[in-house]
Amino acid sequence: MKRLHLHISVPEIEPAIGFYSTLFGAPPSVVKDDYAKWMLEDPRVNLAISSRARAPGVDHVGIQVESPAELGELASRLKAAGETTFDQEATTCCYARSDKSWVTDTAGVRWESFFTHGEATSYGEDELIPDAAATASACCAPAPAAKACC
């Protein structure tokens, strides 16, 4: 079953953790100095927040899948529709190891489809994204010198 993903940049992590914990009636499942994540069942969402010097607000949205096959299916649909995707394998981001496919929608919103297959000890900032302007910069770092992650 797929899960909606929202990543929100916040100016300060502690007050944001308090707000979202109150909103959802649950503490985060992951807490770091600069990051927190809730894996909620009702609503079925992976909500992540981070305070990593980005403009406050929605950073990106996405779909978390449960298998590499589901990720391949989503990426294939986007490519068949003529969309340009930026694909990553075994990338470290948001304290996790994941395979990802990124696309930018018609309104300029960045969408991340991903399959997580492990945890990581660092937030992670991978290789530079080729032609960041064309890919609208993948997760968690400012364009044009964006680094791939989360």
PDB file of C-alpha atoms in Angstrom:
ATOM      1  CA  MET A   1       0.000   0.000   0.000  1.00  0.00           C
ATOM      2  CA  LYS A   2       1.357   3.404  -0.921  1.00  0.00           C
ATOM      3  CA  ARG A   3       1.735   6.258   1.542  1.00  0.00           C
ATOM      4  CA  LEU A   4       1.574   9.997   0.849  1.00  0.00           C
ATOM      5  CA  HIS A   5       4.769  11.854   1.765  1.00  0.00           C
ATOM      6  CA  LEU A   6       5.020  15.518   2.735  1.00  0.00           C
ATOM      7  CA  HIS A   7       8.302  17.217   3.622  1.00  0.00           C
ATOM      8  CA  ILE A   8       8.040  20.615   5.296  1.00  0.00           C
ATOM      9  CA  SER A   9      10.940  22.963   5.979  1.00  0.00           C
ATOM     10  CA  VAL A  10      10.614  24.619   9.382  1.00  0.00           C
ATOM     11  CA  PRO A  11      12.584  27.478  10.942  1.00  0.00           C
ATOM     12  CA  GLU A  12      13.037  25.636  14.269  1.00  0.00           C
ATOM     13  CA  ILE A  13      12.657  21.907  14.853  1.00  0.00           C
ATOM     14  CA  GLU A  14      11.477  21.803  18.525  1.00  0.00           C
ATOM     15  CA  PRO A  15       8.389  24.052  18.219  1.00  0.00           C
ATOM     16  CA  ALA A  16       7.450  22.259  14.993  1.00  0.00           C
ATOM     17  CA  ILE A  17       7.719  18.854  16.694  1.00  0.00           C
ATOM     18  CA  GLY A  18       5.371  20.141  19.404  1.00  0.00           C
ATOM     19  CA  PHE A  19       2.880  21.461  16.851  1.00  0.00           C
ATOM     20  CA  TYR A  20       2.738  18.316  14.689  1.00  0.00           C
ATOM     21  CA  SER A  21       2.716  15.999  17.725  1.00  0.00           C
ATOM     22  CA  THR A  22      -0.337  17.879  19.001  1.00  0.00           C
ATOM     23  CA  LEU A  23      -1.983  17.926  15.571  1.00  0.00           C
ATOM     24  CA  PHE A  24      -1.595  14.174  15.056  1.00  0.00           C
ATOM     25  CA  GLY A  25      -1.895  13.133  18.710  1.00  0.00           C
ATOM     26  CA  ALA A  26       1.364  11.187  18.434  1.00  0.00           C
ATOM     27  CA  PRO A  27       5.084  11.772  18.858  1.00  0.00           C
ATOM     28  CA  PRO A  28       7.396  11.440  15.855  1.00  0.00           C
ATOM     29  CA  SER A  29       8.829   8.005  15.081  1.00  0.00           C
ATOM     30  CA  VAL A  30      12.225   9.542  14.235  1.00  0.00           C
ATOM     31  CA  VAL A  31      13.792  12.582  15.917  1.00  0.00           C
ATOM     32  CA  LYS A  32      17.190  14.099  15.097  1.00  0.00           C
ATOM     33  CA  ASP A  33      18.669  17.534  15.823  1.00  0.00           C
ATOM     34  CA  ASP A  34      17.481  18.842  12.431  1.00  0.00           C
ATOM     35  CA  TYR A  35      14.759  16.379  11.409  1.00  0.00           C
ATOM     36  CA  ALA A  36      11.635  14.557  12.597  1.00  0.00           C
ATOM     37  CA  LYS A  37       9.292  12.090  10.920  1.00  0.00           C
ATOM     38  CA  TRP A  38       5.823  10.717  11.640  1.00  0.00           C
ATOM     39  CA  MET A  39       4.713   7.454   9.969  1.00  0.00           C
ATOM     40  CA  LEU A  40       0.994   7.781  10.495  1.00  0.00           C
ATOM     41  CA  GLU A  41      -1.735   5.283   9.688  1.00  0.00           C
ATOM     42  CA  ASP A  42      -4.633   7.739  10.011  1.00  0.00           C
ATOM     43  CA  PRO A  43      -4.170   9.593   7.775  1.00  0.00           C
ATOM     44  CA  ARG A  44      -1.737   7.258   5.983  1.00  0.00           C
ATOM     45  CA  VAL A  45       1.121   9.703   5.571  1.00  0.00           C
ATOM     46  CA  ASN A  46       4.874   9.979   5.995  1.00  0.00           C
ATOM     47  CA  LEU A  47       5.265  13.539   7.295  1.00  0.00           C
ATOM     48  CA  ALA A  48       8.829  14.803   7.609  1.00  0.00           C
ATOM     49  CA  ILE A  49      10.049  18.163   8.861  1.00  0.00           C
ATOM     50  CA  SER A  50      13.559  19.570   8.782  1.00  0.00           C
ATOM     51  CA  SER A  51      15.359  22.744   9.741  1.00  0.00           C
ATOM     52  CA  ARG A  52      18.119  22.784   7.146  1.00  0.00           C
ATOM     53  CA  ALA A  53      18.237  26.461   6.081  1.00  0.00           C
ATOM     54  CA  ARG A  54      15.586  26.171   3.363  1.00  0.00           C
ATOM     55  CA  ALA A  55      12.672  28.528   2.952  1.00  0.00           C
ATOM     56  CA  PRO A  56       9.922  27.561   5.419  1.00  0.00           C
ATOM     57  CA  GLY A  57       6.951  25.752   3.914  1.00  0.00           C
ATOM     58  CA  VAL A  58       6.269  22.671   1.825  1.00  0.00           C
ATOM     59  CA  ASP A  59       9.591  21.513   0.387  1.00  0.00           C
ATOM     60  CA  HIS A  60       8.238  18.637  -1.697  1.00  0.00           C
ATOM     61  CA  VAL A  61       5.527  15.988  -1.803  1.00  0.00           C
ATOM     62  CA  GLY A  62       5.726  12.377  -2.803  1.00  0.00           C
ATOM     63  CA  ILE A  63       4.591   8.803  -2.756  1.00  0.00           C
ATOM     64  CA  GLN A  64       6.334   6.191  -0.628  1.00  0.00           C
ATOM     65  CA  VAL A  65       6.046   2.689  -2.064  1.00  0.00           C
ATOM     66  CA  GLU A  66       6.615  -0.705  -0.482  1.00  0.00           C
ATOM     67  CA  SER A  67       8.715  -2.357  -3.200  1.00  0.00           C
ATOM     68  CA  PRO A  68      11.204  -1.637  -5.969  1.00  0.00           C
ATOM     69  CA  ALA A  69       8.580  -2.914  -8.439  1.00  0.00           C
ATOM     70  CA  GLU A  70       6.072  -0.245  -7.328  1.00  0.00           C
ATOM     71  CA  LEU A  71       8.769   2.415  -7.687  1.00  0.00           C
ATOM     72  CA  GLY A  72       9.578   1.165 -11.188  1.00  0.00           C
ATOM     73  CA  GLU A  73       5.891   1.263 -12.110  1.00  0.00           C
ATOM     74  CA  LEU A  74       5.490   4.890 -10.989  1.00  0.00           C
ATOM     75  CA  ALA A  75       8.674   6.001 -12.752  1.00  0.00           C
ATOM     76  CA  SER A  76       7.641   4.154 -15.916  1.00  0.00           C
ATOM     77  CA  ARG A  77       4.239   5.879 -15.966  1.00  0.00           C
ATOM     78  CA  LEU A  78       5.878   9.288 -15.660  1.00  0.00           C
ATOM     79  CA  LYS A  79       8.374   8.514 -18.410  1.00  0.00           C
ATOM     80  CA  ALA A  80       5.611   7.129 -20.664  1.00  0.00           C
ATOM     81  CA  ALA A  81       3.754  10.423 -20.206  1.00  0.00           C
ATOM     82  CA  GLY A  82       6.830  12.212 -21.531  1.00  0.00           C
ATOM     83  CA  GLU A  83       8.030  13.524 -18.191  1.00  0.00           C
ATOM     84  CA  THR A  84      11.715  13.852 -17.378  1.00  0.00           C
ATOM     85  CA  THR A  85      12.600  12.051 -14.170  1.00  0.00           C
ATOM     86  CA  PHE A  86      15.743  12.132 -12.076  1.00  0.00           C
ATOM     87  CA  ASP A  87      16.365   8.641 -10.736  1.00  0.00           C
ATOM     88  CA  GLN A  88      18.590   7.747  -7.785  1.00  0.00           C
ATOM     89  CA  GLU A  89      19.633   4.360  -6.457  1.00  0.00           C
ATOM     90  CA  ALA A  90      20.813   3.638  -2.920  1.00  0.00           C
ATOM     91  CA  THR A  91      20.898   7.305  -1.968  1.00  0.00           C
ATOM     92  CA  THR A  92      21.167   8.520   1.617  1.00  0.00           C
ATOM     93  CA  CYS A  93      18.676  11.144   2.647  1.00  0.00           C
ATOM     94  CA  CYS A  94      16.639  12.002   5.719  1.00  0.00           C
ATOM     95  CA  TYR A  95      18.525   9.416   7.777  1.00  0.00           C
ATOM     96  CA  ALA A  96      17.425   6.645   5.383  1.00  0.00           C
ATOM     97  CA  ARG A  97      18.704   4.646   2.394  1.00  0.00           C
ATOM     98  CA  SER A  98      16.311   4.795  -0.556  1.00  0.00           C
ATOM     99  CA  ASP A  99      15.856   4.412  -4.287  1.00  0.00           C
ATOM    100  CA  LYS A 100      14.035   7.405  -5.784  1.00  0.00           C
ATOM    101  CA  SER A 101      12.507   8.912  -8.866  1.00  0.00           C
ATOM    102  CA  TRP A 102      11.931  12.696  -8.962  1.00  0.00           C
ATOM    103  CA  VAL A 103       9.728  14.740 -11.273  1.00  0.00           C
ATOM    104  CA  THR A 104       8.413  18.299 -11.318  1.00  0.00           C
ATOM    105  CA  ASP A 105       4.700  18.768 -12.008  1.00  0.00           C
ATOM    106  CA  THR A 106       3.130  21.385 -14.265  1.00  0.00           C
ATOM    107  CA  ALA A 107       2.874  23.863 -11.358  1.00  0.00           C
ATOM    108  CA  GLY A 108       6.551  23.485 -10.426  1.00  0.00           C
ATOM    109  CA  VAL A 109       5.920  21.235  -7.406  1.00  0.00           C
ATOM    110  CA  ARG A 110       8.651  18.660  -6.830  1.00  0.00           C
ATOM    111  CA  TRP A 111       7.368  15.076  -6.482  1.00  0.00           C
ATOM    112  CA  GLU A 112       9.452  12.265  -5.035  1.00  0.00           C
ATOM    113  CA  SER A 113       8.542   8.598  -5.503  1.00  0.00           C
ATOM    114  CA  PHE A 114      10.684   6.390  -3.290  1.00  0.00           C
ATOM    115  CA  PHE A 115      11.328   2.966  -1.782  1.00  0.00           C
ATOM    116  CA  THR A 116      13.218   3.002   1.530  1.00  0.00           C
ATOM    117  CA  HIS A 117      15.334  -0.045   2.251  1.00  0.00           C
ATOM    118  CA  GLY A 118      17.300   0.925   5.348  1.00  0.00           C
ATOM    119  CA  GLU A 119      18.304   3.512   7.909  1.00  0.00           C
ATOM    120  CA  ALA A 120      21.321   5.828   7.811  1.00  0.00           C
ATOM    121  CA  THR A 121      23.298   7.562  10.543  1.00  0.00           C
ATOM    122  CA  SER A 122      23.508  10.897   8.683  1.00  0.00           C
ATOM    123  CA  TYR A 123      20.952  13.162   7.047  1.00  0.00           C
ATOM    124  CA  GLY A 124      22.792  12.529   3.802  1.00  0.00           C
ATOM    125  CA  GLU A 125      23.731  14.710   0.924  1.00  0.00           C
ATOM    126  CA  ASP A 126      24.577  12.772  -2.198  1.00  0.00           C
ATOM    127  CA  GLU A 127      26.044  13.454  -5.574  1.00  0.00           C
ATOM    128  CA  LEU A 128      25.234  16.648  -7.394  1.00  0.00           C
ATOM    129  CA  ILE A 129      22.165  16.459  -9.563  1.00  0.00           C
ATOM    130  CA  PRO A 130      22.924  16.780 -13.262  1.00  0.00           C
ATOM    131  CA  ASP A 131      21.236  19.791 -14.865  1.00  0.00           C
ATOM    132  CA  ALA A 132      19.496  20.860 -11.665  1.00  0.00           C
ATOM    133  CA  ALA A 133      17.426  23.481 -13.485  1.00  0.00           C
ATOM    134  CA  ALA A 134      15.871  20.818 -15.714  1.00  0.00           C
ATOM    135  CA  THR A 135      15.115  18.516 -12.809  1.00  0.00           C
ATOM    136  CA  ALA A 136      13.971  21.363 -10.524  1.00  0.00           C
ATOM    137  CA  SER A 137      16.517  20.154  -7.986  1.00  0.00           C
ATOM    138  CA  ALA A 138      15.923  16.982  -6.086  1.00  0.00           C
ATOM    139  CA  CYS A 139      15.285  16.983  -2.423  1.00  0.00           C
ATOM    140  CA  CYS A 140      16.533  18.920   0.469  1.00  0.00           C
ATOM    141  CA  ALA A 141      19.091  21.305  -0.999  1.00  0.00           C
ATOM    142  CA  PRO A 142      18.794  24.573  -2.843  1.00  0.00           C
ATOM    143  CA  ALA A 143      19.167  24.821  -6.625  1.00  0.00           C
ATOM    144  CA  PRO A 144      21.267  25.148  -8.670  1.00  0.00           C
ATOM    145  CA  ALA A 145      23.971  23.459  -6.622  1.00  0.00           C
ATOM    146  CA  ALA A 146      21.405  21.016  -5.268  1.00  0.00           C
ATOM    147  CA  LYS A 147      22.466  17.788  -3.703  1.00  0.00           C
ATOM    148  CA  ALA A 148      20.223  14.776  -3.812  1.00  0.00           C
ATOM    149  CA  CYS A 149      18.505  13.491  -0.721  1.00  0.00           C
ATOM    150  CA  CYS A 150      15.288  12.871   1.181  1.00  0.00           C
TER     151      CYS A 150
END
